PDB file of C-alpha atoms in Angstrom:
ATOM      1  CA  MET Z   1       0.039  -0.086  -0.108  1.00  0.00           C
ATOM      2  CA  THR Z   2       1.139   3.482  -0.652  1.00  0.00           C
ATOM      3  CA  THR Z   3       0.424   6.900   1.203  1.00  0.00           C
ATOM      4  CA  ALA Z   4       1.848   9.079  -1.770  1.00  0.00           C
ATOM      5  CA  ALA Z   5      -0.341  12.011  -2.704  1.00  0.00           C
ATOM      6  CA  LEU Z   6      -2.703  11.428  -5.571  1.00  0.00           C
ATOM      7  CA  GLU Z   7      -3.475  14.243  -7.991  1.00  0.00           C
ATOM      8  CA  PRO Z   8      -7.241  15.202  -7.409  1.00  0.00           C
ATOM      9  CA  LEU Z   9      -8.491  14.215 -10.874  1.00  0.00           C
ATOM     10  CA  ALA Z  10      -6.316  11.132 -11.409  1.00  0.00           C
ATOM     11  CA  GLY Z  11      -8.951   8.687 -10.246  1.00  0.00           C
ATOM     12  CA  ARG Z  12     -11.691  10.201 -12.208  1.00  0.00           C
ATOM     13  CA  ARG Z  13      -9.510  10.092 -15.466  1.00  0.00           C
ATOM     14  CA  CYS Z  14      -8.521   6.534 -14.710  1.00  0.00           C
ATOM     15  CA  GLN Z  15     -12.009   5.265 -14.146  1.00  0.00           C
ATOM     16  CA  ASN Z  16     -13.255   7.096 -17.270  1.00  0.00           C
ATOM     17  CA  VAL Z  17     -10.953   5.137 -19.426  1.00  0.00           C
ATOM     18  CA  LEU Z  18     -11.767   1.823 -17.730  1.00  0.00           C
ATOM     19  CA  ASN Z  19     -15.442   2.449 -18.241  1.00  0.00           C
ATOM     20  CA  SER Z  20     -15.158   3.308 -21.794  1.00  0.00           C
ATOM     21  CA  LEU Z  21     -13.959  -0.137 -22.330  1.00  0.00           C
ATOM     22  CA  HIS Z  22     -16.292  -1.784 -19.901  1.00  0.00           C
ATOM     23  CA  ALA Z  23     -19.288   0.051 -21.677  1.00  0.00           C
ATOM     24  CA  THR Z  24     -18.674  -1.167 -25.077  1.00  0.00           C
ATOM     25  CA  HIS Z  25     -20.444  -4.427 -24.720  1.00  0.00           C
ATOM     26  CA  TYR Z  26     -23.730  -2.578 -23.923  1.00  0.00           C
ATOM     27  CA  PHE Z  27     -23.615  -1.773 -27.679  1.00  0.00           C
ATOM     28  CA  SER Z  28     -22.208  -4.827 -29.212  1.00  0.00           C
ATOM     29  CA  PRO Z  29     -24.075  -7.220 -31.585  1.00  0.00           C
ATOM     30  CA  ASP Z  30     -22.296  -9.927 -29.710  1.00  0.00           C
ATOM     31  CA  LEU Z  31     -24.286  -9.124 -26.471  1.00  0.00           C
ATOM     32  CA  GLY Z  32     -27.656  -9.465 -28.486  1.00  0.00           C
ATOM     33  CA  ARG Z  33     -26.597 -12.675 -30.056  1.00  0.00           C
ATOM     34  CA  GLU Z  34     -25.541 -14.358 -26.767  1.00  0.00           C
ATOM     35  CA  LEU Z  35     -28.574 -13.396 -24.830  1.00  0.00           C
ATOM     36  CA  GLY Z  36     -30.819 -14.149 -27.697  1.00  0.00           C
ATOM     37  CA  ALA Z  37     -29.497 -17.565 -27.753  1.00  0.00           C
ATOM     38  CA  ALA Z  38     -30.159 -17.703 -23.849  1.00  0.00           C
ATOM     39  CA  GLY Z  39     -33.674 -16.862 -24.382  1.00  0.00           C
ATOM     40  CA  VAL Z  40     -33.584 -12.899 -23.996  1.00  0.00           C
ATOM     41  CA  THR Z  41     -34.368 -11.124 -27.178  1.00  0.00           C
ATOM     42  CA  HIS Z  42     -35.829  -7.761 -26.383  1.00  0.00           C
ATOM     43  CA  PRO Z  43     -33.016  -5.142 -26.160  1.00  0.00           C
ATOM     44  CA  HIS Z  44     -34.307  -3.399 -22.987  1.00  0.00           C
ATOM     45  CA  ALA Z  45     -34.580  -7.014 -21.343  1.00  0.00           C
ATOM     46  CA  VAL Z  46     -30.978  -7.497 -22.552  1.00  0.00           C
ATOM     47  CA  ASN Z  47     -29.752  -4.343 -20.876  1.00  0.00           C
ATOM     48  CA  PHE Z  48     -31.497  -4.850 -17.720  1.00  0.00           C
ATOM     49  CA  ALA Z  49     -30.686  -8.667 -17.340  1.00  0.00           C
ATOM     50  CA  VAL Z  50     -26.933  -8.377 -17.960  1.00  0.00           C
ATOM     51  CA  ARG Z  51     -26.329  -5.481 -15.511  1.00  0.00           C
ATOM     52  CA  ALA Z  52     -28.568  -6.900 -12.684  1.00  0.00           C
ATOM     53  CA  ALA Z  53     -27.581 -10.600 -13.112  1.00  0.00           C
ATOM     54  CA  ALA Z  54     -25.272 -10.303 -10.359  1.00  0.00           C
ATOM     55  CA  LEU Z  55     -27.949  -9.168  -7.921  1.00  0.00           C
ATOM     56  CA  GLY Z  56     -29.932 -12.418  -8.425  1.00  0.00           C
ATOM     57  CA  PRO Z  57     -33.468 -12.849  -9.799  1.00  0.00           C
ATOM     58  CA  VAL Z  58     -34.363  -9.478  -8.386  1.00  0.00           C
ATOM     59  CA  GLY Z  59     -37.631  -7.421  -9.176  1.00  0.00           C
ATOM     60  CA  ALA Z  60     -38.394  -4.239 -10.862  1.00  0.00           C
ATOM     61  CA  GLY Z  61     -38.119  -2.233  -7.785  1.00  0.00           C
ATOM     62  CA  ALA Z  62     -34.498  -3.403  -6.906  1.00  0.00           C
ATOM     63  CA  VAL Z  63     -33.373  -2.789 -10.521  1.00  0.00           C
ATOM     64  CA  ALA Z  64     -34.964   0.682 -10.798  1.00  0.00           C
ATOM     65  CA  ALA Z  65     -33.299   1.765  -7.404  1.00  0.00           C
ATOM     66  CA  ALA Z  66     -29.961   0.393  -8.373  1.00  0.00           C
ATOM     67  CA  PHE Z  67     -29.866   1.940 -12.044  1.00  0.00           C
ATOM     68  CA  TYR Z  68     -31.574   5.099 -10.770  1.00  0.00           C
ATOM     69  CA  ASN Z  69     -32.017   6.892 -14.151  1.00  0.00           C
ATOM     70  CA  TYR Z  70     -34.541   4.424 -15.832  1.00  0.00           C
ATOM     71  CA  LYS Z  71     -38.207   4.893 -15.716  1.00  0.00           C
ATOM     72  CA  TYR Z  72     -39.757   2.331 -13.534  1.00  0.00           C
ATOM     73  CA  GLU Z  73     -42.519   1.488 -15.802  1.00  0.00           C
ATOM     74  CA  LEU Z  74     -39.946   0.650 -18.565  1.00  0.00           C
ATOM     75  CA  VAL Z  75     -38.166  -1.725 -16.287  1.00  0.00           C
ATOM     76  CA  ALA Z  76     -41.352  -3.355 -14.852  1.00  0.00           C
ATOM     77  CA  ARG Z  77     -42.110  -4.437 -18.441  1.00  0.00           C
ATOM     78  CA  HIS Z  78     -39.108  -6.764 -18.615  1.00  0.00           C
ATOM     79  CA  VAL Z  79     -38.355  -7.486 -14.816  1.00  0.00           C
ATOM     80  CA  PRO Z  80     -38.738  -9.973 -13.254  1.00  0.00           C
ATOM     81  CA  ALA Z  81     -40.144 -11.575 -16.333  1.00  0.00           C
ATOM     82  CA  VAL Z  82     -36.567 -11.775 -17.942  1.00  0.00           C
ATOM     83  CA  TRP Z  83     -35.648 -14.451 -15.407  1.00  0.00           C
ATOM     84  CA  GLU Z  84     -38.296 -16.733 -16.650  1.00  0.00           C
ATOM     85  CA  SER Z  85     -36.420 -16.770 -20.061  1.00  0.00           C
ATOM     86  CA  ALA Z  86     -32.839 -17.143 -18.375  1.00  0.00           C
ATOM     87  CA  THR Z  87     -31.604 -17.514 -15.115  1.00  0.00           C
ATOM     88  CA  PRO Z  88     -28.969 -14.828 -13.657  1.00  0.00           C
ATOM     89  CA  GLY Z  89     -26.331 -17.575 -14.105  1.00  0.00           C
ATOM     90  CA  GLN Z  90     -27.218 -18.309 -17.542  1.00  0.00           C
ATOM     91  CA  VAL Z  91     -27.207 -14.411 -18.226  1.00  0.00           C
ATOM     92  CA  LEU Z  92     -23.830 -13.999 -16.682  1.00  0.00           C
ATOM     93  CA  ALA Z  93     -22.143 -16.826 -18.813  1.00  0.00           C
ATOM     94  CA  ALA Z  94     -23.812 -15.272 -21.948  1.00  0.00           C
ATOM     95  CA  ARG Z  95     -22.493 -11.794 -20.864  1.00  0.00           C
ATOM     96  CA  ALA Z  96     -18.935 -13.215 -20.359  1.00  0.00           C
ATOM     97  CA  ARG Z  97     -19.043 -14.860 -23.873  1.00  0.00           C
ATOM     98  CA  ALA Z  98     -20.244 -11.518 -25.364  1.00  0.00           C
ATOM     99  CA  VAL Z  99     -17.557  -9.681 -23.805  1.00  0.00           C
ATOM    100  CA  ASP Z 100     -14.934 -11.966 -24.861  1.00  0.00           C
ATOM    101  CA  ALA Z 101     -16.108 -11.811 -28.577  1.00  0.00           C
ATOM    102  CA  THR Z 102     -16.465  -7.929 -28.343  1.00  0.00           C
ATOM    103  CA  LEU Z 103     -12.951  -7.199 -26.947  1.00  0.00           C
ATOM    104  CA  ARG Z 104     -11.417  -9.564 -29.568  1.00  0.00           C
ATOM    105  CA  ARG Z 105     -13.218  -7.859 -32.256  1.00  0.00           C
ATOM    106  CA  LEU Z 106     -12.528  -4.405 -31.168  1.00  0.00           C
ATOM    107  CA  LEU Z 107      -8.955  -4.885 -29.930  1.00  0.00           C
ATOM    108  CA  GLY Z 108      -7.780  -7.551 -31.977  1.00  0.00           C
ATOM    109  CA  GLU Z 109      -6.012 -10.891 -30.801  1.00  0.00           C
ATOM    110  CA  GLU Z 110      -2.618  -9.424 -30.356  1.00  0.00           C
ATOM    111  CA  ALA Z 111      -3.692  -6.827 -27.950  1.00  0.00           C
ATOM    112  CA  VAL Z 112      -5.858  -9.197 -26.061  1.00  0.00           C
ATOM    113  CA  ALA Z 113      -2.921 -11.670 -25.491  1.00  0.00           C
ATOM    114  CA  SER Z 114      -0.320  -8.819 -25.052  1.00  0.00           C
ATOM    115  CA  ALA Z 115       1.785  -8.282 -21.852  1.00  0.00           C
ATOM    116  CA  GLU Z 116       0.115  -4.774 -21.644  1.00  0.00           C
ATOM    117  CA  MET Z 117      -3.278  -6.480 -21.176  1.00  0.00           C
ATOM    118  CA  ALA Z 118      -1.975  -8.646 -18.517  1.00  0.00           C
ATOM    119  CA  GLU Z 119      -0.412  -5.638 -16.717  1.00  0.00           C
ATOM    120  CA  ALA Z 120      -3.458  -3.698 -16.964  1.00  0.00           C
ATOM    121  CA  ALA Z 121      -5.451  -6.337 -15.495  1.00  0.00           C
ATOM    122  CA  ARG Z 122      -2.996  -6.783 -12.567  1.00  0.00           C
ATOM    123  CA  LEU Z 123      -3.117  -3.032 -11.750  1.00  0.00           C
ATOM    124  CA  ALA Z 124      -6.896  -2.721 -12.000  1.00  0.00           C
ATOM    125  CA  LEU Z 125      -7.546  -5.806  -9.830  1.00  0.00           C
ATOM    126  CA  ARG Z 126      -4.987  -4.307  -7.396  1.00  0.00           C
ATOM    127  CA  ALA Z 127      -7.077  -1.142  -7.200  1.00  0.00           C
ATOM    128  CA  THR Z 128     -10.178  -2.947  -6.372  1.00  0.00           C
ATOM    129  CA  GLU Z 129      -8.780  -4.360  -3.267  1.00  0.00           C
ATOM    130  CA  ALA Z 130      -9.384  -0.936  -1.622  1.00  0.00           C
ATOM    131  CA  CYS Z 131     -13.201  -0.778  -2.861  1.00  0.00           C
ATOM    132  CA  SER Z 132     -15.930  -0.992  -0.128  1.00  0.00           C
ATOM    133  CA  ARG Z 133     -19.165  -2.694  -0.163  1.00  0.00           C
ATOM    134  CA  GLY Z 134     -21.188  -0.684   2.147  1.00  0.00           C
ATOM    135  CA  ALA Z 135     -24.195   1.023   0.511  1.00  0.00           C
ATOM    136  CA  ARG Z 136     -22.812  -0.007  -2.917  1.00  0.00           C
ATOM    137  CA  PRO Z 137     -25.350  -2.580  -4.161  1.00  0.00           C
ATOM    138  CA  LEU Z 138     -24.142  -2.980  -7.682  1.00  0.00           C
ATOM    139  CA  TYR Z 139     -20.489  -3.079  -6.901  1.00  0.00           C
ATOM    140  CA  ALA Z 140     -20.913  -5.473  -3.931  1.00  0.00           C
ATOM    141  CA  ALA Z 141     -23.124  -7.951  -6.075  1.00  0.00           C
ATOM    142  CA  HIS Z 142     -20.251  -7.937  -8.712  1.00  0.00           C
ATOM    143  CA  ALA Z 143     -17.540  -8.187  -6.270  1.00  0.00           C
ATOM    144  CA  ASP Z 144     -18.972 -11.576  -5.208  1.00  0.00           C
ATOM    145  CA  LEU Z 145     -18.359 -13.014  -8.724  1.00  0.00           C
ATOM    146  CA  PRO Z 146     -15.268 -15.001  -9.521  1.00  0.00           C
ATOM    147  CA  VAL Z 147     -12.370 -13.198 -11.332  1.00  0.00           C
ATOM    148  CA  PRO Z 148     -11.926 -14.632 -14.901  1.00  0.00           C
ATOM    149  CA  GLU Z 149      -8.657 -16.329 -15.479  1.00  0.00           C
ATOM    150  CA  GLU Z 150      -7.998 -14.786 -18.850  1.00  0.00           C
ATOM    151  CA  PRO Z 151      -6.288 -11.482 -18.618  1.00  0.00           C
ATOM    152  CA  HIS Z 152      -8.618  -9.409 -20.883  1.00  0.00           C
ATOM    153  CA  LEU Z 153     -11.626 -10.737 -19.262  1.00  0.00           C
ATOM    154  CA  ALA Z 154     -10.031  -9.994 -15.541  1.00  0.00           C
ATOM    155  CA  TYR Z 155      -9.315  -6.469 -16.783  1.00  0.00           C
ATOM    156  CA  TRP Z 156     -12.815  -6.060 -17.964  1.00  0.00           C
ATOM    157  CA  HIS Z 157     -14.283  -7.651 -14.640  1.00  0.00           C
ATOM    158  CA  ALA Z 158     -12.044  -5.211 -12.654  1.00  0.00           C
ATOM    159  CA  ALA Z 159     -13.133  -2.427 -14.871  1.00  0.00           C
ATOM    160  CA  THR Z 160     -16.615  -3.296 -14.083  1.00  0.00           C
ATOM    161  CA  LEU Z 161     -15.916  -3.400 -10.343  1.00  0.00           C
ATOM    162  CA  LEU Z 162     -14.511   0.109 -10.411  1.00  0.00           C
ATOM    163  CA  ARG Z 163     -17.227   1.481 -12.656  1.00  0.00           C
ATOM    164  CA  GLU Z 164     -20.096   0.017 -10.351  1.00  0.00           C
ATOM    165  CA  HIS Z 165     -18.033   1.245  -7.156  1.00  0.00           C
ATOM    166  CA  ARG Z 166     -17.831   4.820  -8.517  1.00  0.00           C
ATOM    167  CA  GLY Z 167     -21.585   4.628  -9.771  1.00  0.00           C
ATOM    168  CA  ASP Z 168     -23.054   3.473  -6.578  1.00  0.00           C
ATOM    169  CA  GLY Z 169     -21.344   6.505  -4.811  1.00  0.00           C
ATOM    170  CA  HIS Z 170     -22.503   8.869  -7.685  1.00  0.00           C
ATOM    171  CA  LEU Z 171     -26.130   7.984  -6.945  1.00  0.00           C
ATOM    172  CA  ALA Z 172     -25.707   8.760  -3.303  1.00  0.00           C
ATOM    173  CA  VAL Z 173     -24.443  12.230  -4.259  1.00  0.00           C
ATOM    174  CA  LEU Z 174     -27.046  12.933  -6.759  1.00  0.00           C
ATOM    175  CA  MET Z 175     -29.638  12.065  -4.163  1.00  0.00           C
ATOM    176  CA  SER Z 176     -27.845  14.476  -1.706  1.00  0.00           C
ATOM    177  CA  ALA Z 177     -27.985  17.122  -4.430  1.00  0.00           C
ATOM    178  CA  GLY Z 178     -31.884  16.658  -4.728  1.00  0.00           C
ATOM    179  CA  LEU Z 179     -31.679  15.342  -8.402  1.00  0.00           C
ATOM    180  CA  ASP Z 180     -34.043  12.645  -9.261  1.00  0.00           C
ATOM    181  CA  GLY Z 181     -32.697  10.101 -12.044  1.00  0.00           C
ATOM    182  CA  LEU Z 182     -34.138  12.223 -14.998  1.00  0.00           C
ATOM    183  CA  GLU Z 183     -33.171  15.466 -13.577  1.00  0.00           C
ATOM    184  CA  ALA Z 184     -29.530  14.074 -13.208  1.00  0.00           C
ATOM    185  CA  MET Z 185     -29.591  13.187 -16.816  1.00  0.00           C
ATOM    186  CA  VAL Z 186     -30.856  16.485 -18.178  1.00  0.00           C
ATOM    187  CA  THR Z 187     -28.263  18.340 -16.163  1.00  0.00           C
ATOM    188  CA  HIS Z 188     -25.616  15.893 -17.510  1.00  0.00           C
ATOM    189  CA  THR Z 189     -26.553  16.395 -20.889  1.00  0.00           C
ATOM    190  CA  ALA Z 190     -26.502  20.216 -20.454  1.00  0.00           C
ATOM    191  CA  THR Z 191     -22.873  19.947 -19.652  1.00  0.00           C
ATOM    192  CA  GLY Z 192     -22.413  18.644 -23.170  1.00  0.00           C
ATOM    193  CA  LYS Z 193     -20.881  15.367 -21.946  1.00  0.00           C
ATOM    194  CA  GLY Z 194     -24.032  13.342 -21.328  1.00  0.00           C
ATOM    195  CA  MET Z 195     -26.202  11.184 -23.330  1.00  0.00           C
ATOM    196  CA  ALA Z 196     -28.039  12.896 -26.161  1.00  0.00           C
ATOM    197  CA  PRO Z 197     -32.110  13.218 -25.283  1.00  0.00           C
ATOM    198  CA  LYS Z 198     -33.017  10.771 -28.160  1.00  0.00           C
ATOM    199  CA  TRP Z 199     -30.838   8.007 -26.577  1.00  0.00           C
ATOM    200  CA  VAL Z 200     -32.274   8.826 -23.158  1.00  0.00           C
ATOM    201  CA  PHE Z 201     -35.825   8.512 -24.713  1.00  0.00           C
ATOM    202  CA  SER Z 202     -34.949   5.122 -26.576  1.00  0.00           C
ATOM    203  CA  THR Z 203     -32.910   3.432 -23.804  1.00  0.00           C
ATOM    204  CA  ARG Z 204     -34.247   4.699 -20.460  1.00  0.00           C
ATOM    205  CA  GLY Z 205     -38.064   4.949 -21.051  1.00  0.00           C
ATOM    206  CA  TRP Z 206     -38.650   8.625 -20.610  1.00  0.00           C
ATOM    207  CA  SER Z 207     -40.619  10.581 -23.064  1.00  0.00           C
ATOM    208  CA  ARG Z 208     -40.294  14.116 -24.429  1.00  0.00           C
ATOM    209  CA  GLU Z 209     -42.900  15.317 -22.091  1.00  0.00           C
ATOM    210  CA  ASP Z 210     -41.086  13.654 -19.032  1.00  0.00           C
ATOM    211  CA  TRP Z 211     -37.590  15.529 -20.081  1.00  0.00           C
ATOM    212  CA  ASP Z 212     -39.519  18.928 -20.545  1.00  0.00           C
ATOM    213  CA  ALA Z 213     -41.282  18.638 -17.077  1.00  0.00           C
ATOM    214  CA  ALA Z 214     -37.810  17.810 -15.499  1.00  0.00           C
ATOM    215  CA  THR Z 215     -36.312  20.706 -17.377  1.00  0.00           C
ATOM    216  CA  ASP Z 216     -39.063  23.074 -15.997  1.00  0.00           C
ATOM    217  CA  ARG Z 217     -38.376  21.812 -12.506  1.00  0.00           C
ATOM    218  CA  LEU Z 218     -34.822  22.427 -12.832  1.00  0.00           C
ATOM    219  CA  ARG Z 219     -35.303  26.027 -14.045  1.00  0.00           C
ATOM    220  CA  GLU Z 220     -37.452  26.743 -11.129  1.00  0.00           C
ATOM    221  CA  ARG Z 221     -34.567  25.787  -9.101  1.00  0.00           C
ATOM    222  CA  GLY Z 222     -32.330  28.161 -10.970  1.00  0.00           C
ATOM    223  CA  LEU Z 223     -30.222  25.418 -12.325  1.00  0.00           C
ATOM    224  CA  LEU Z 224     -31.107  25.716 -16.038  1.00  0.00           C
ATOM    225  CA  GLU Z 225     -31.552  28.878 -18.329  1.00  0.00           C
ATOM    226  CA  GLY Z 226     -34.610  29.261 -20.446  1.00  0.00           C
ATOM    227  CA  THR Z 227     -32.473  27.821 -23.259  1.00  0.00           C
ATOM    228  CA  GLY Z 228     -31.724  24.660 -21.580  1.00  0.00           C
ATOM    229  CA  GLU Z 229     -28.107  25.567 -20.599  1.00  0.00           C
ATOM    230  CA  LEU Z 230     -26.889  25.404 -17.161  1.00  0.00           C
ATOM    231  CA  THR Z 231     -26.806  28.604 -15.022  1.00  0.00           C
ATOM    232  CA  GLU Z 232     -23.948  29.279 -12.893  1.00  0.00           C
ATOM    233  CA  ARG Z 233     -25.699  27.675  -9.985  1.00  0.00           C
ATOM    234  CA  GLY Z 234     -26.140  24.588 -12.378  1.00  0.00           C
ATOM    235  CA  VAL Z 235     -22.511  24.465 -13.350  1.00  0.00           C
ATOM    236  CA  ALA Z 236     -21.380  24.746  -9.765  1.00  0.00           C
ATOM    237  CA  LEU Z 237     -23.706  22.030  -8.740  1.00  0.00           C
ATOM    238  CA  ARG Z 238     -22.584  19.512 -11.488  1.00  0.00           C
ATOM    239  CA  GLU Z 239     -18.852  20.372 -10.542  1.00  0.00           C
ATOM    240  CA  GLU Z 240     -19.672  19.756  -6.861  1.00  0.00           C
ATOM    241  CA  ILE Z 241     -21.455  16.442  -7.652  1.00  0.00           C
ATOM    242  CA  GLU Z 242     -18.148  15.396  -9.419  1.00  0.00           C
ATOM    243  CA  ARG Z 243     -15.833  16.493  -6.633  1.00  0.00           C
ATOM    244  CA  GLU Z 244     -17.971  14.585  -4.119  1.00  0.00           C
ATOM    245  CA  THR Z 245     -18.131  11.613  -6.387  1.00  0.00           C
ATOM    246  CA  ASP Z 246     -14.413  11.717  -6.540  1.00  0.00           C
ATOM    247  CA  ARG Z 247     -14.130  11.860  -2.787  1.00  0.00           C
ATOM    248  CA  LEU Z 248     -16.261   8.747  -2.269  1.00  0.00           C
ATOM    249  CA  ASP Z 249     -14.309   6.857  -4.925  1.00  0.00           C
ATOM    250  CA  ARG Z 250     -10.953   7.878  -3.983  1.00  0.00           C
ATOM    251  CA  ALA Z 251      -9.884   4.753  -1.883  1.00  0.00           C
ATOM    252  CA  PRO Z 252      -8.860   2.477  -4.867  1.00  0.00           C
ATOM    253  CA  TYR Z 253      -6.739   4.966  -6.480  1.00  0.00           C
ATOM    254  CA  GLU Z 254      -4.933   5.976  -3.466  1.00  0.00           C
ATOM    255  CA  TYR Z 255      -4.374   2.433  -2.692  1.00  0.00           C
ATOM    256  CA  LEU Z 256      -2.897   1.857  -6.179  1.00  0.00           C
ATOM    257  CA  GLY Z 257      -0.879   5.051  -5.919  1.00  0.00           C
ATOM    258  CA  PRO Z 258       0.140   7.786  -8.336  1.00  0.00           C
ATOM    259  CA  ASP Z 259       2.497   5.751 -10.563  1.00  0.00           C
ATOM    260  CA  GLY Z 260       0.067   2.756 -10.687  1.00  0.00           C
ATOM    261  CA  VAL Z 261      -2.918   5.026 -11.518  1.00  0.00           C
ATOM    262  CA  ALA Z 262      -0.750   6.746 -14.268  1.00  0.00           C
ATOM    263  CA  ARG Z 263       0.140   3.515 -15.786  1.00  0.00           C
ATOM    264  CA  LEU Z 264      -3.139   1.942 -15.593  1.00  0.00           C
ATOM    265  CA  THR Z 265      -4.678   5.303 -17.165  1.00  0.00           C
ATOM    266  CA  GLU Z 266      -2.001   5.186 -19.856  1.00  0.00           C
ATOM    267  CA  LEU Z 267      -2.903   1.343 -20.825  1.00  0.00           C
ATOM    268  CA  GLY Z 268      -6.533   1.764 -20.254  1.00  0.00           C
ATOM    269  CA  GLY Z 269      -6.545   4.844 -22.447  1.00  0.00           C
ATOM    270  CA  ALA Z 270      -4.989   2.895 -25.256  1.00  0.00           C
ATOM    271  CA  PHE Z 271      -7.322   0.004 -25.114  1.00  0.00           C
ATOM    272  CA  ALA Z 272     -10.344   2.387 -24.995  1.00  0.00           C
ATOM    273  CA  HIS Z 273      -9.015   4.519 -27.789  1.00  0.00           C
ATOM    274  CA  ALA Z 274      -8.639   1.363 -29.950  1.00  0.00           C
ATOM    275  CA  ALA Z 275     -12.251   0.394 -29.129  1.00  0.00           C
ATOM    276  CA  VAL Z 276     -13.740   3.759 -30.149  1.00  0.00           C
ATOM    277  CA  THR Z 277     -11.800   3.830 -33.280  1.00  0.00           C
ATOM    278  CA  ALA Z 278     -13.134   0.386 -34.030  1.00  0.00           C
ATOM    279  CA  GLY Z 279     -16.654   1.887 -33.873  1.00  0.00           C
ATOM    280  CA  ALA Z 280     -17.603   0.515 -30.327  1.00  0.00           C
ATOM    281  CA  TYR Z 281     -20.192   3.411 -29.924  1.00  0.00           C
ATOM    282  CA  PRO Z 282     -22.820   5.314 -32.154  1.00  0.00           C
ATOM    283  CA  ALA Z 283     -21.492   8.523 -33.437  1.00  0.00           C
ATOM    284  CA  ASP Z 284     -24.454  10.384 -31.901  1.00  0.00           C
ATOM    285  CA  LEU Z 285     -24.465   8.759 -28.399  1.00  0.00           C
ATOM    286  CA  PHE Z 286     -23.433  12.000 -26.833  1.00  0.00           C
ATOM    287  CA  GLY Z 287     -24.344  15.515 -27.106  1.00  0.00           C
ATOM    288  CA  LYS Z 288     -27.096  18.228 -26.201  1.00  0.00           C
ATOM    289  CA  ALA Z 289     -29.125  17.682 -29.324  1.00  0.00           C
TER     290      ALA Z 289
END
């Protein structure tokens, strides 16, 4: 363990590149194929099943609470019914096969088998040793899963743990800031870094009317301008949310230490860049429009 000082944004930058590779499978045709073979065919059911499977055969309430920014009615249309098509264990196995195929396709066999991948897996897994389970349901559920033997899958597994660890803490901060799931998405989109509204509508179950109502509430709080841009208060709130999320998520990166974080960020950044270059994400996924 190291006690050396960590640059304030180092953990956030590291987690961002790890999450970029983790999230590729949500947009991968390999996931739909593997889950379809397991009996789960609707895209929304696939999404809910693969992320919630570590929790066990939970109901709509647990999934909506843990995911936070999905409309409950959309979740309830697919959960718990999805577990009648495939058990959580079957979903996790299908997910692993999809991740394996996706990483091999996006990164190439040479990168998957490289010494750099093995090094990244070791570093990321070491960081997870300092994660905490308390009040972090998605992280804790995934932390109970076995670590895959193959380095690229071990790296993906560790990236998943670090993503969910930060994400669970982030939700606590959003609640403290008084933002519900949709309001959080509206303000994030207004920063220019969040998901474009049309993707929110198609993946999260919200309508344009829901979005407009949330926008009106945020205007009344002085967080959005009439044009939908963040006010000074809105900008300050989003910055404070990220700082507090950083604070709650600092332990794994402090444990890894500045040199380890820098190296993991370098390695992870190269893998993430390769995946994006290979077309891992839709071109219009992010933006204000």
